[in-house]
Coordinates of C-alpha atoms and ligand atoms in Angstrom, one line a residue:
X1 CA 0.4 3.0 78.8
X2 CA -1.1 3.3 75.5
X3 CA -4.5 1.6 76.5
X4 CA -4.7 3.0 79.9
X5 CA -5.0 6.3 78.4
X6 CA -7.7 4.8 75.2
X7 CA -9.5 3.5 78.7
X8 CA -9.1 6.5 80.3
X9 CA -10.8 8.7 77.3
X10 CA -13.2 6.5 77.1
X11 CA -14.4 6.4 80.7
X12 CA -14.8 10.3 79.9
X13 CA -16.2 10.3 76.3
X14 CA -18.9 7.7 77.5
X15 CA -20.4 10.7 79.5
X16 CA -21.3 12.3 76.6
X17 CA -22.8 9.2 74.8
X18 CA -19.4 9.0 72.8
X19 CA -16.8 6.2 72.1
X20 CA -13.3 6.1 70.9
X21 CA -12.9 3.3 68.6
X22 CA -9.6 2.1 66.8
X23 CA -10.2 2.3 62.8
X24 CA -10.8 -1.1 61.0
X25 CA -11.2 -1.8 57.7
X26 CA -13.2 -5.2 56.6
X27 CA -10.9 -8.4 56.3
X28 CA -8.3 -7.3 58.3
X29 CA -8.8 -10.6 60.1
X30 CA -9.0 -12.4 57.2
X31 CA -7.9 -16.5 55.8
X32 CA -4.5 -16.1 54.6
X33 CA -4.3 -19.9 53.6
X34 CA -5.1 -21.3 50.5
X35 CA -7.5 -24.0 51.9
X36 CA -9.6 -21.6 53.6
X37 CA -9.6 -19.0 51.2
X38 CA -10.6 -21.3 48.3
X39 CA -13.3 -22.8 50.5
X40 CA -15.2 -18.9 50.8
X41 CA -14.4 -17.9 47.1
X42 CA -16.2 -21.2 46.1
X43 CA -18.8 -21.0 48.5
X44 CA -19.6 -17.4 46.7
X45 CA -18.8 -18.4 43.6
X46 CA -21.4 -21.2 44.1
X47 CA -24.5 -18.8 45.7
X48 CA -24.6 -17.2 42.4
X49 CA -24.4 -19.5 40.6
X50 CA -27.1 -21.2 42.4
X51 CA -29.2 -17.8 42.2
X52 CA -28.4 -17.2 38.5
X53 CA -29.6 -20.6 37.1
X54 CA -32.8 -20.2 39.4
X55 CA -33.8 -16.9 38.6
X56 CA -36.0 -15.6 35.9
X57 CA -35.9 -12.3 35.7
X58 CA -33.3 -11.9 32.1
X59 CA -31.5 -14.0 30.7
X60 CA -27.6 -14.2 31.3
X61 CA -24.8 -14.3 29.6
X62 CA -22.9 -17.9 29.9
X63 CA -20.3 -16.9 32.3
X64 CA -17.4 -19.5 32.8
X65 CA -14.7 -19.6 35.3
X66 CA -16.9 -18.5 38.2
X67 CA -14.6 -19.0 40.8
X68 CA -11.5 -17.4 39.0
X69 CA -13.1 -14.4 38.4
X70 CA -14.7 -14.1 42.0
X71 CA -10.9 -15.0 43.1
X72 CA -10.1 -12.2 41.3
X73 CA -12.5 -10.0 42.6
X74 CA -11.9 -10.3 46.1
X75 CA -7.6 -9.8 45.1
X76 CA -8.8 -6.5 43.4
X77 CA -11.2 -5.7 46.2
X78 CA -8.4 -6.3 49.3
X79 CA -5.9 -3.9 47.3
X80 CA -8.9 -1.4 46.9
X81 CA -10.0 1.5 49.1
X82 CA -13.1 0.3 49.9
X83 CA -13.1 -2.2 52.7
X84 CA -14.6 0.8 55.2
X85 CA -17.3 -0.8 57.0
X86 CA -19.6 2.2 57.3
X87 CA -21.3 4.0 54.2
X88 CA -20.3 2.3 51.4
X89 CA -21.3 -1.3 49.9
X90 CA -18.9 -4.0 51.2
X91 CA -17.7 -7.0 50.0
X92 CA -20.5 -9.2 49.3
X93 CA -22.6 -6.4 47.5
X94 CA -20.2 -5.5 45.9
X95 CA -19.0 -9.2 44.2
X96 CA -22.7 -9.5 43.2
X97 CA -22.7 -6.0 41.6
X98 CA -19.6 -7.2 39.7
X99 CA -21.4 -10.5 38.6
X100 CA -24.9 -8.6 38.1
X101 CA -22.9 -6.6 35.4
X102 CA -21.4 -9.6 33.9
X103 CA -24.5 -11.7 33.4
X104 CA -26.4 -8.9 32.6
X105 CA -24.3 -8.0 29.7
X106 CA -25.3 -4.2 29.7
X107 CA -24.7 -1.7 27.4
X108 CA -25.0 1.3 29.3
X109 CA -24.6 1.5 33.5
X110 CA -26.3 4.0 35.8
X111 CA -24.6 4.2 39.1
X112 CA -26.5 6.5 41.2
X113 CA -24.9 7.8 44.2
X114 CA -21.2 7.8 44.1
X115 CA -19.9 8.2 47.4
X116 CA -16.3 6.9 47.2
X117 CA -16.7 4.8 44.2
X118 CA -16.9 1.2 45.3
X119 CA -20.5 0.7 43.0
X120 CA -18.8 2.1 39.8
X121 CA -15.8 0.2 40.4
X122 CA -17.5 -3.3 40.7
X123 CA -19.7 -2.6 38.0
X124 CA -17.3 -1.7 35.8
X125 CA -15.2 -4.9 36.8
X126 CA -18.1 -6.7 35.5
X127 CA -19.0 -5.0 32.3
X128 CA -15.7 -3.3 30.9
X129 CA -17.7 -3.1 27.4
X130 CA -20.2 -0.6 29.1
X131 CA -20.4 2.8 29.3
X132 CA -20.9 4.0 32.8
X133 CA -22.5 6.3 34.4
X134 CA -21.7 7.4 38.2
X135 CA -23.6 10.5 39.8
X136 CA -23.9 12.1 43.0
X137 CA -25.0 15.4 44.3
X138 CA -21.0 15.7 46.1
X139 CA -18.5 13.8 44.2
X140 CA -16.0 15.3 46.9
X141 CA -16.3 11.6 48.8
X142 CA -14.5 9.7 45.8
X143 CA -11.6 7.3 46.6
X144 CA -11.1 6.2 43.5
X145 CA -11.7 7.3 40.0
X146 CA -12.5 3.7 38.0
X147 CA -11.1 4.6 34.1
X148 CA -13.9 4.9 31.6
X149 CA -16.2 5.6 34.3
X150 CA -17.8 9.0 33.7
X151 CA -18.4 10.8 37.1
X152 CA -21.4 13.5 36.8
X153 CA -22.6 15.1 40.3
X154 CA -26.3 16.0 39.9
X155 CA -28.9 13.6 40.3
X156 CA -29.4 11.0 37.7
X157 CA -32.7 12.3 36.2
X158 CA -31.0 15.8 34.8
X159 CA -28.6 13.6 33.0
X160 CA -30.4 13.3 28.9
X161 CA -30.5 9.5 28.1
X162 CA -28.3 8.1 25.4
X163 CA -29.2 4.5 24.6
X164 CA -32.1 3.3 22.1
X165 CA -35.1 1.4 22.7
X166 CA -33.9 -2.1 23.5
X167 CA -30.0 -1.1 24.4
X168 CA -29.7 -3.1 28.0
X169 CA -29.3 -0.8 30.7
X170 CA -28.8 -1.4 34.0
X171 CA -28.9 0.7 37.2
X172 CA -28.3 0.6 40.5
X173 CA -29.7 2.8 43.1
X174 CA -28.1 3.6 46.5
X175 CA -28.4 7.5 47.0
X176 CA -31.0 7.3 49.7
X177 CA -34.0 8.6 47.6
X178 CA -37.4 7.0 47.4
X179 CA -37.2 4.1 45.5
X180 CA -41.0 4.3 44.2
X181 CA -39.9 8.0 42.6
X182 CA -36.3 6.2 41.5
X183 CA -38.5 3.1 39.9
X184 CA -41.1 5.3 38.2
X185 CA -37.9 7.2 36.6
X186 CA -35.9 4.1 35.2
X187 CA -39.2 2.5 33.8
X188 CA -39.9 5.5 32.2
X189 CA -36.5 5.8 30.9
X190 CA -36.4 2.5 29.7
X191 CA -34.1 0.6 31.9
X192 CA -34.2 -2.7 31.8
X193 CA -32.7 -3.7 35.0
X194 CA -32.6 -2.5 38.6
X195 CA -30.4 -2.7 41.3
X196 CA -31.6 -0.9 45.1
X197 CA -29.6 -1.0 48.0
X198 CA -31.0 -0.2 51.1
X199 CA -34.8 -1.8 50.8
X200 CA -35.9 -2.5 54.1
X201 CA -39.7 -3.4 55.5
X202 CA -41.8 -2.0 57.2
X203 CA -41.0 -3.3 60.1
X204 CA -37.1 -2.3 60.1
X205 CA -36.3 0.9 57.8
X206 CA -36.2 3.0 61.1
X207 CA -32.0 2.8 61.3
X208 CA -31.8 3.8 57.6
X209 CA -34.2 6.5 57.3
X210 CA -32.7 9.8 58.5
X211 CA -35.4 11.4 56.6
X212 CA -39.3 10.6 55.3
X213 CA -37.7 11.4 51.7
X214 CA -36.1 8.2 51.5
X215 CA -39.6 6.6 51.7
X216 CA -41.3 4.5 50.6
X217 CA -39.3 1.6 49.9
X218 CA -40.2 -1.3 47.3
X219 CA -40.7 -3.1 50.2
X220 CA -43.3 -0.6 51.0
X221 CA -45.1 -1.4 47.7
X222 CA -44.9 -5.0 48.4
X223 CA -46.3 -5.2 51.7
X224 CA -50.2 -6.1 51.6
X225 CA -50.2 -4.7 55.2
X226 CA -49.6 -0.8 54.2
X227 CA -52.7 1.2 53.6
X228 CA -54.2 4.3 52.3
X229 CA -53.3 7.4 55.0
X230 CA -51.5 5.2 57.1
X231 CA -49.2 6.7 59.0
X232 CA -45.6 6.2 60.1
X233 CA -43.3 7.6 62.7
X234 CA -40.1 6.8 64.1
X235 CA -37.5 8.5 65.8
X236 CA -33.9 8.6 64.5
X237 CA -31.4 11.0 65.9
X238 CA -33.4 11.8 68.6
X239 CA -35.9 13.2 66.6
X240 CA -39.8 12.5 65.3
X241 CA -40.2 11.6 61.8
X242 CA -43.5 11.1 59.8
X243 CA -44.4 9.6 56.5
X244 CA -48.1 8.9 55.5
X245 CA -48.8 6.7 52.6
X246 CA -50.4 7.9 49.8
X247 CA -52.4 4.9 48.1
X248 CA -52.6 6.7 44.6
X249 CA -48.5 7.3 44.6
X250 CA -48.2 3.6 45.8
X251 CA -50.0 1.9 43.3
X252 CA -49.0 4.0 40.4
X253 CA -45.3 2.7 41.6
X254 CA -46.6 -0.8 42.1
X255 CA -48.1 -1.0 38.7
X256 CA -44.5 -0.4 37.2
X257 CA -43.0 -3.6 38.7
X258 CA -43.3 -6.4 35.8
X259 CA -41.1 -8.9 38.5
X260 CA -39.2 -8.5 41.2
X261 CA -37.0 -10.6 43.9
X262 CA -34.8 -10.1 46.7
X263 CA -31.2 -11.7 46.0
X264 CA -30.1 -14.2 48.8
X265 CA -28.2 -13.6 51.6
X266 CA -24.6 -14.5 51.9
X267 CA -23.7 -13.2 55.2
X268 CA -22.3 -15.7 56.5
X269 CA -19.6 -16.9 54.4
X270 CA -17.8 -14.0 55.0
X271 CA -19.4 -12.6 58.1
X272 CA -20.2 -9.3 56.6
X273 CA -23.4 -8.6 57.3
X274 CA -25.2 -6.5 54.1
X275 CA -28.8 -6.4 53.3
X276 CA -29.0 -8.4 50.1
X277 CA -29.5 -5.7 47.1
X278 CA -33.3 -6.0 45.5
X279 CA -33.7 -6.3 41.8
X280 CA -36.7 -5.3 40.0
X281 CA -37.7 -5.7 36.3
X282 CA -39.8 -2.5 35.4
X283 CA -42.4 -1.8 32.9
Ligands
LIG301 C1 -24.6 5.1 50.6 S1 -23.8 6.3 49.6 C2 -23.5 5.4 48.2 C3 -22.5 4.3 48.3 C4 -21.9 3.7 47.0 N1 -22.9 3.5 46.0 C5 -21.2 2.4 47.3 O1 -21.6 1.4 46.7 O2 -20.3 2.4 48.1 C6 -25.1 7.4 49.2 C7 -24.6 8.5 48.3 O3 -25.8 9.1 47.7 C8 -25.5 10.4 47.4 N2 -26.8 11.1 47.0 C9 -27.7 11.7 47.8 N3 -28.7 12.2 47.1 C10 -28.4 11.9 45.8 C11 -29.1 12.1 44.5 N4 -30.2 12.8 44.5 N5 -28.5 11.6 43.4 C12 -27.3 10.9 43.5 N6 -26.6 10.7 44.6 C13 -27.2 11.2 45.8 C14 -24.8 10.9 48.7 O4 -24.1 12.1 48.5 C15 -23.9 9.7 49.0 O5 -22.6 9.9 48.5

């Protein structure tokens, strides 16, 4: 009865482009024995630990106990109010915020944009000794309020630093503002460490770029392809964007990058598809 009359909306809502969809949350269908479960906590527990020992962008903390504390993590994150799988970071972002935080060791956190306070939660988790930072233009979205996490709604750069030359700071940027204008800040704020979501090519920013002011990407500043006065345009909710690059802006941005690297992608272990985060080292 029930589903003849979902159909039955449907079959009318689908004239107007629409769809009725029941609500899910991630890991609803989930492994609910041990052997299963153990095998994916491992497997993540593992990919960092892989990625940590190979990087070379800082050096970490020793972290021990890898897979208890990701064990941990994804206990704390099931219980949690953020398993929505539109908007926020999900579960695999949000274990490697948690473990960025850890290995990192930072003294101070910048969290910028909010939303419902999955990012401030997980870096938090990672680095209880630091004092955190969480701002957005509307903090009305919040879920949760993480204890000791300060929550400030205006944009990051308002905000007067507090930390000395050679305190490690971290931040991580997901508030869907250009990421050469966010870089350019945190170098010349001296953060040590940056996290973006949301850095996508050239050739696939299109579904994430409601606007031309989240452009350009690092990406952007990466790509040997992208030139002076070249020009960009997409639709996106049925309407014509533009963004033309601006060489001088570009390389002023480009020239603050001291290393940079893409973390890997962990997808499938869990089968939540996130774009790995970027990290950049700026100067
Ligand atoms: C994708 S959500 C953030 C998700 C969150 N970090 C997480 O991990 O779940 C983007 C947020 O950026 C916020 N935002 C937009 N402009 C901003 C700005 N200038 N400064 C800080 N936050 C901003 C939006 O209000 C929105 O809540």
């Amino acid at each position: 009865m029930l589903r003849t009359a979902f159909r039955a909306l449907n079959t009318v809502l689908k004239t107007a482009g629409l769809k009725l969809e029941r609500a899910s949350a991630d890991f609803d269908a989930r492994p609910e024995d041990r052997f299963s479960r153990g095998l994916m906590v491992e497997e993540l527990a593992a990919g960092f630990e892989r990625w940590i020992r190979a990087q070379t962008l800082f050096t970490p903390a020793p972290m021990s106990a890898l897979t208890e504390l990701v064990d941990r993590f994804y206990h704390d994150w099931l219980q949690s109010p953020f398993r929505s799988p539109t908007g926020g970071s999900r579960l695999n972002n949000l274990l490697w915020l948690c473990l960025l935080a850890r290995a990192y060791e930072p003294k101070v956190i910048i969290d910028s944009g909010a939303f419902q306070g999955a990012s401030a939660w997980a870096l938090a988790l990672g680095a209880p000794a630091a004092r955190v930072y969480s701002f957005d233009i509307d903090l009305s979205q919040l879920k949760r309020r993480t204890s000791g996490v300060r929550y400030i709604e205006e944009d990051w750069i308002r905000f007067d630093p507090d930390w000395q030359p050679g305190d490690r700071v971290l931040a991580y940027f997901d508030d869907h503002v250009d990421q050469a204008r966010r870089l350019i800040e945190a170098a010349d704020r001296g953060v040590g460490l940056l996290i973006f979501d949301d850095d996508y090519p050239l050739t696939s920013f299109h579904q994430m770029a409601p606007s031309p002011n989240v452009l350009p990407k690092i990406e952007f500043l990466l790509s040997p392809h992208l030139k002076d006065l070249q020009t960009l345009q997409w639709r996106y909710g049925g309407k014509l964007h533009t963004w033309t690059a601006e060489g001088a802006l570009l390389e002023n941005a480009r020239r603050r990058i001291k290393a940079t690297e893409r973390l890997p992608f962990t997808g499938l272990t869990t089968n939540i598809m996130q774009t790995p985060y970027r990290l950049v080292v700026p100067q």
